[in-house]
Amino acid sequence: MKRQVGVLAVLLAALVMIVEPSVAQDLTGEWQFKRRAREGPHAGTIVIDKDGQVRMKGRNPFQDYSQCGHVVAAGGKVEIVFTSVKSSHGYSIDHFYCTVQSESSLRCFNIDGIGKEDDLFKIERIGRAPASPDGQMDDVCPARERPQV
């Protein structure tokens, strides 16, 4: 019985070591990406706030575009789910599926309304954003109203 308790304690400690980094994962900040897509290269900046809200400005060979959405993180996996887009020539909303490489690097692929794009790309943190980036990229997504206290 004593041996079983000891084994269980070791297994529990190992599980905590595996789970703890994912729980403490902080994606808040400013990120940059460059990726190849159907219509050519894309590049842009993503801002993730403390609430997991995402604002993105991007550019491809034909236009500038912006997207708004949120982040879903579990374990070493991160999804950047865009829910709205602004563009001048039409743009299919992106959904980035990523694997955490380090606290400042994600390895991703994109599935949009047209389908999965084959090329993997990196999203790299270039800075920590303020606790709330309300002053940043206001033209991208409407400011969320603050709850009345």
PDB file of C-alpha atoms in Angstrom:
ATOM      1  CA  MET A   1       0.000   0.000   0.000  1.00  0.00           C
ATOM      2  CA  LYS A   2       2.827   2.386   0.898  1.00  0.00           C
ATOM      3  CA  ARG A   3       4.461   1.693  -2.462  1.00  0.00           C
ATOM      4  CA  GLN A   4       1.205   2.407  -4.339  1.00  0.00           C
ATOM      5  CA  VAL A   5       0.829   5.742  -2.560  1.00  0.00           C
ATOM      6  CA  GLY A   6       4.427   6.618  -3.447  1.00  0.00           C
ATOM      7  CA  VAL A   7       3.878   5.746  -7.126  1.00  0.00           C
ATOM      8  CA  LEU A   8       0.636   7.730  -7.161  1.00  0.00           C
ATOM      9  CA  ALA A   9       2.417  10.763  -5.641  1.00  0.00           C
ATOM     10  CA  VAL A  10       5.145  10.613  -8.306  1.00  0.00           C
ATOM     11  CA  LEU A  11       2.554  10.337 -11.095  1.00  0.00           C
ATOM     12  CA  LEU A  12       0.563  13.239  -9.677  1.00  0.00           C
ATOM     13  CA  ALA A  13       3.692  15.412  -9.436  1.00  0.00           C
ATOM     14  CA  ALA A  14       4.569  14.586 -13.060  1.00  0.00           C
ATOM     15  CA  LEU A  15       1.043  15.479 -14.184  1.00  0.00           C
ATOM     16  CA  VAL A  16       1.211  18.841 -12.387  1.00  0.00           C
ATOM     17  CA  MET A  17       4.536  19.600 -14.094  1.00  0.00           C
ATOM     18  CA  ILE A  18       2.975  18.865 -17.497  1.00  0.00           C
ATOM     19  CA  VAL A  19      -0.282  20.767 -16.934  1.00  0.00           C
ATOM     20  CA  GLU A  20       1.066  23.787 -15.051  1.00  0.00           C
ATOM     21  CA  PRO A  21       2.821  25.494 -18.007  1.00  0.00           C
ATOM     22  CA  SER A  22      -0.346  25.326 -20.102  1.00  0.00           C
ATOM     23  CA  VAL A  23      -2.471  26.815 -17.334  1.00  0.00           C
ATOM     24  CA  ALA A  24       0.003  29.623 -16.788  1.00  0.00           C
ATOM     25  CA  GLN A  25       0.422  30.271 -20.511  1.00  0.00           C
ATOM     26  CA  ASP A  26       0.324  34.011 -21.178  1.00  0.00           C
ATOM     27  CA  LEU A  27      -0.284  34.971 -24.794  1.00  0.00           C
ATOM     28  CA  THR A  28      -0.829  38.655 -24.036  1.00  0.00           C
ATOM     29  CA  GLY A  29       1.233  40.867 -26.270  1.00  0.00           C
ATOM     30  CA  GLU A  30       2.059  41.968 -29.776  1.00  0.00           C
ATOM     31  CA  TRP A  31       2.920  39.286 -32.320  1.00  0.00           C
ATOM     32  CA  GLN A  32       4.070  39.292 -35.966  1.00  0.00           C
ATOM     33  CA  PHE A  33       3.615  36.751 -38.713  1.00  0.00           C
ATOM     34  CA  LYS A  34       4.673  36.132 -42.303  1.00  0.00           C
ATOM     35  CA  ARG A  35       3.003  33.334 -44.216  1.00  0.00           C
ATOM     36  CA  ARG A  36       2.443  32.042 -47.713  1.00  0.00           C
ATOM     37  CA  ALA A  37      -1.163  31.718 -48.844  1.00  0.00           C
ATOM     38  CA  ARG A  38      -3.056  30.951 -52.049  1.00  0.00           C
ATOM     39  CA  GLU A  39      -2.795  34.528 -53.303  1.00  0.00           C
ATOM     40  CA  GLY A  40       0.799  35.077 -52.209  1.00  0.00           C
ATOM     41  CA  PRO A  41       2.645  36.270 -49.117  1.00  0.00           C
ATOM     42  CA  HIS A  42       0.811  37.696 -46.117  1.00  0.00           C
ATOM     43  CA  ALA A  43       2.351  39.628 -43.235  1.00  0.00           C
ATOM     44  CA  GLY A  44       0.856  41.318 -40.237  1.00  0.00           C
ATOM     45  CA  THR A  45       0.628  42.164 -36.586  1.00  0.00           C
ATOM     46  CA  ILE A  46      -1.601  40.530 -33.992  1.00  0.00           C
ATOM     47  CA  VAL A  47      -2.421  42.018 -30.574  1.00  0.00           C
ATOM     48  CA  ILE A  48      -3.793  39.708 -27.879  1.00  0.00           C
ATOM     49  CA  ASP A  49      -5.186  41.331 -24.746  1.00  0.00           C
ATOM     50  CA  LYS A  50      -5.452  39.943 -21.209  1.00  0.00           C
ATOM     51  CA  ASP A  51      -9.014  38.744 -21.911  1.00  0.00           C
ATOM     52  CA  GLY A  52      -7.916  36.691 -24.931  1.00  0.00           C
ATOM     53  CA  GLN A  53      -9.407  39.114 -27.451  1.00  0.00           C
ATOM     54  CA  VAL A  54      -7.459  39.376 -30.719  1.00  0.00           C
ATOM     55  CA  ARG A  55      -6.994  42.246 -33.155  1.00  0.00           C
ATOM     56  CA  MET A  56      -5.019  41.738 -36.351  1.00  0.00           C
ATOM     57  CA  LYS A  57      -3.836  43.918 -39.227  1.00  0.00           C
ATOM     58  CA  GLY A  58      -2.518  42.108 -42.266  1.00  0.00           C
ATOM     59  CA  ARG A  59      -1.422  42.704 -45.828  1.00  0.00           C
ATOM     60  CA  ASN A  60      -1.321  40.524 -48.926  1.00  0.00           C
ATOM     61  CA  PRO A  61      -0.290  41.489 -52.486  1.00  0.00           C
ATOM     62  CA  PHE A  62      -3.784  42.833 -53.240  1.00  0.00           C
ATOM     63  CA  GLN A  63      -4.959  44.626 -50.116  1.00  0.00           C
ATOM     64  CA  ASP A  64      -4.681  45.490 -46.460  1.00  0.00           C
ATOM     65  CA  TYR A  65      -7.167  43.705 -44.201  1.00  0.00           C
ATOM     66  CA  SER A  66      -8.012  43.417 -40.525  1.00  0.00           C
ATOM     67  CA  GLN A  67      -9.640  40.752 -38.384  1.00  0.00           C
ATOM     68  CA  CYS A  68     -11.087  40.483 -34.872  1.00  0.00           C
ATOM     69  CA  GLY A  69     -11.550  37.393 -32.746  1.00  0.00           C
ATOM     70  CA  HIS A  70     -10.348  35.503 -29.698  1.00  0.00           C
ATOM     71  CA  VAL A  71      -7.795  32.941 -28.537  1.00  0.00           C
ATOM     72  CA  VAL A  72      -8.489  29.424 -27.276  1.00  0.00           C
ATOM     73  CA  ALA A  73      -5.522  27.782 -25.529  1.00  0.00           C
ATOM     74  CA  ALA A  74      -5.285  24.285 -24.084  1.00  0.00           C
ATOM     75  CA  GLY A  75      -2.057  22.519 -23.271  1.00  0.00           C
ATOM     76  CA  GLY A  76       0.502  23.206 -25.962  1.00  0.00           C
ATOM     77  CA  LYS A  77      -2.185  24.046 -28.546  1.00  0.00           C
ATOM     78  CA  VAL A  78      -3.473  27.517 -29.394  1.00  0.00           C
ATOM     79  CA  GLU A  79      -6.275  28.500 -31.749  1.00  0.00           C
ATOM     80  CA  ILE A  80      -6.654  32.055 -32.972  1.00  0.00           C
ATOM     81  CA  VAL A  81     -10.289  32.208 -34.031  1.00  0.00           C
ATOM     82  CA  PHE A  82     -11.184  35.244 -36.115  1.00  0.00           C
ATOM     83  CA  THR A  83     -14.870  36.082 -36.166  1.00  0.00           C
ATOM     84  CA  SER A  84     -14.972  39.224 -38.319  1.00  0.00           C
ATOM     85  CA  VAL A  85     -12.938  40.733 -41.132  1.00  0.00           C
ATOM     86  CA  LYS A  86     -12.636  44.121 -42.873  1.00  0.00           C
ATOM     87  CA  SER A  87     -11.178  44.231 -46.376  1.00  0.00           C
ATOM     88  CA  SER A  88     -11.666  46.140 -49.598  1.00  0.00           C
ATOM     89  CA  HIS A  89     -11.715  43.183 -52.016  1.00  0.00           C
ATOM     90  CA  GLY A  90     -13.258  40.368 -49.998  1.00  0.00           C
ATOM     91  CA  TYR A  91     -11.379  38.058 -47.665  1.00  0.00           C
ATOM     92  CA  SER A  92     -12.162  34.671 -46.173  1.00  0.00           C
ATOM     93  CA  ILE A  93     -11.911  34.756 -42.358  1.00  0.00           C
ATOM     94  CA  ASP A  94      -8.833  32.973 -40.999  1.00  0.00           C
ATOM     95  CA  HIS A  95      -8.609  30.379 -38.230  1.00  0.00           C
ATOM     96  CA  PHE A  96      -5.031  29.729 -37.082  1.00  0.00           C
ATOM     97  CA  TYR A  97      -4.227  26.384 -35.441  1.00  0.00           C
ATOM     98  CA  CYS A  98      -0.935  26.608 -33.568  1.00  0.00           C
ATOM     99  CA  THR A  99       1.499  24.624 -31.472  1.00  0.00           C
ATOM    100  CA  VAL A 100       3.492  26.457 -28.810  1.00  0.00           C
ATOM    101  CA  GLN A 101       7.219  26.365 -29.626  1.00  0.00           C
ATOM    102  CA  SER A 102       8.258  28.691 -26.794  1.00  0.00           C
ATOM    103  CA  GLU A 103       6.714  31.542 -24.808  1.00  0.00           C
ATOM    104  CA  SER A 104       7.413  33.832 -27.767  1.00  0.00           C
ATOM    105  CA  SER A 105       6.876  31.535 -30.761  1.00  0.00           C
ATOM    106  CA  LEU A 106       3.915  29.661 -32.215  1.00  0.00           C
ATOM    107  CA  ARG A 107       4.013  27.288 -35.216  1.00  0.00           C
ATOM    108  CA  CYS A 108       0.716  27.498 -37.127  1.00  0.00           C
ATOM    109  CA  PHE A 109      -1.374  26.563 -40.120  1.00  0.00           C
ATOM    110  CA  ASN A 110      -4.523  28.261 -41.404  1.00  0.00           C
ATOM    111  CA  ILE A 111      -7.953  26.959 -42.326  1.00  0.00           C
ATOM    112  CA  ASP A 112     -10.233  29.574 -43.846  1.00  0.00           C
ATOM    113  CA  GLY A 113     -13.572  29.418 -45.652  1.00  0.00           C
ATOM    114  CA  ILE A 114     -11.844  28.036 -48.749  1.00  0.00           C
ATOM    115  CA  GLY A 115     -10.021  25.237 -46.909  1.00  0.00           C
ATOM    116  CA  LYS A 116      -6.694  24.339 -45.329  1.00  0.00           C
ATOM    117  CA  GLU A 117      -3.546  26.056 -46.520  1.00  0.00           C
ATOM    118  CA  ASP A 118      -0.600  23.687 -46.620  1.00  0.00           C
ATOM    119  CA  ASP A 119       2.246  25.952 -45.512  1.00  0.00           C
ATOM    120  CA  LEU A 120       3.209  26.122 -41.856  1.00  0.00           C
ATOM    121  CA  PHE A 121       4.192  29.549 -40.544  1.00  0.00           C
ATOM    122  CA  LYS A 122       5.487  31.152 -37.353  1.00  0.00           C
ATOM    123  CA  ILE A 123       3.859  33.786 -35.219  1.00  0.00           C
ATOM    124  CA  GLU A 124       6.463  35.459 -33.027  1.00  0.00           C
ATOM    125  CA  ARG A 125       5.978  37.739 -30.029  1.00  0.00           C
ATOM    126  CA  ILE A 126       7.632  41.112 -30.531  1.00  0.00           C
ATOM    127  CA  GLY A 127       6.512  42.721 -27.289  1.00  0.00           C
ATOM    128  CA  ARG A 128       4.243  42.596 -24.305  1.00  0.00           C
ATOM    129  CA  ALA A 129       1.123  44.697 -24.731  1.00  0.00           C
ATOM    130  CA  PRO A 130      -0.319  46.783 -21.942  1.00  0.00           C
ATOM    131  CA  ALA A 131      -2.908  44.999 -19.795  1.00  0.00           C
ATOM    132  CA  SER A 132      -5.599  46.371 -22.123  1.00  0.00           C
ATOM    133  CA  PRO A 133      -4.678  47.450 -25.662  1.00  0.00           C
ATOM    134  CA  ASP A 134      -7.767  49.684 -26.030  1.00  0.00           C
ATOM    135  CA  GLY A 135      -5.605  52.442 -27.462  1.00  0.00           C
ATOM    136  CA  GLN A 136      -4.071  50.111 -30.032  1.00  0.00           C
ATOM    137  CA  MET A 137      -5.742  49.128 -33.274  1.00  0.00           C
ATOM    138  CA  ASP A 138      -8.982  50.927 -32.395  1.00  0.00           C
ATOM    139  CA  ASP A 139      -9.697  51.132 -36.111  1.00  0.00           C
ATOM    140  CA  VAL A 140      -9.564  47.321 -36.384  1.00  0.00           C
ATOM    141  CA  CYS A 141     -12.202  46.209 -33.892  1.00  0.00           C
ATOM    142  CA  PRO A 142     -14.825  48.236 -32.094  1.00  0.00           C
ATOM    143  CA  ALA A 143     -13.877  48.997 -28.511  1.00  0.00           C
ATOM    144  CA  ARG A 144     -15.658  46.786 -26.037  1.00  0.00           C
ATOM    145  CA  GLU A 145     -17.828  48.625 -23.595  1.00  0.00           C
ATOM    146  CA  ARG A 146     -16.734  48.486 -20.007  1.00  0.00           C
ATOM    147  CA  PRO A 147     -19.277  47.057 -17.548  1.00  0.00           C
ATOM    148  CA  GLN A 148     -20.898  49.594 -15.255  1.00  0.00           C
ATOM    149  CA  VAL A 149     -19.798  49.165 -11.652  1.00  0.00           C
TER     150      VAL A 149
END
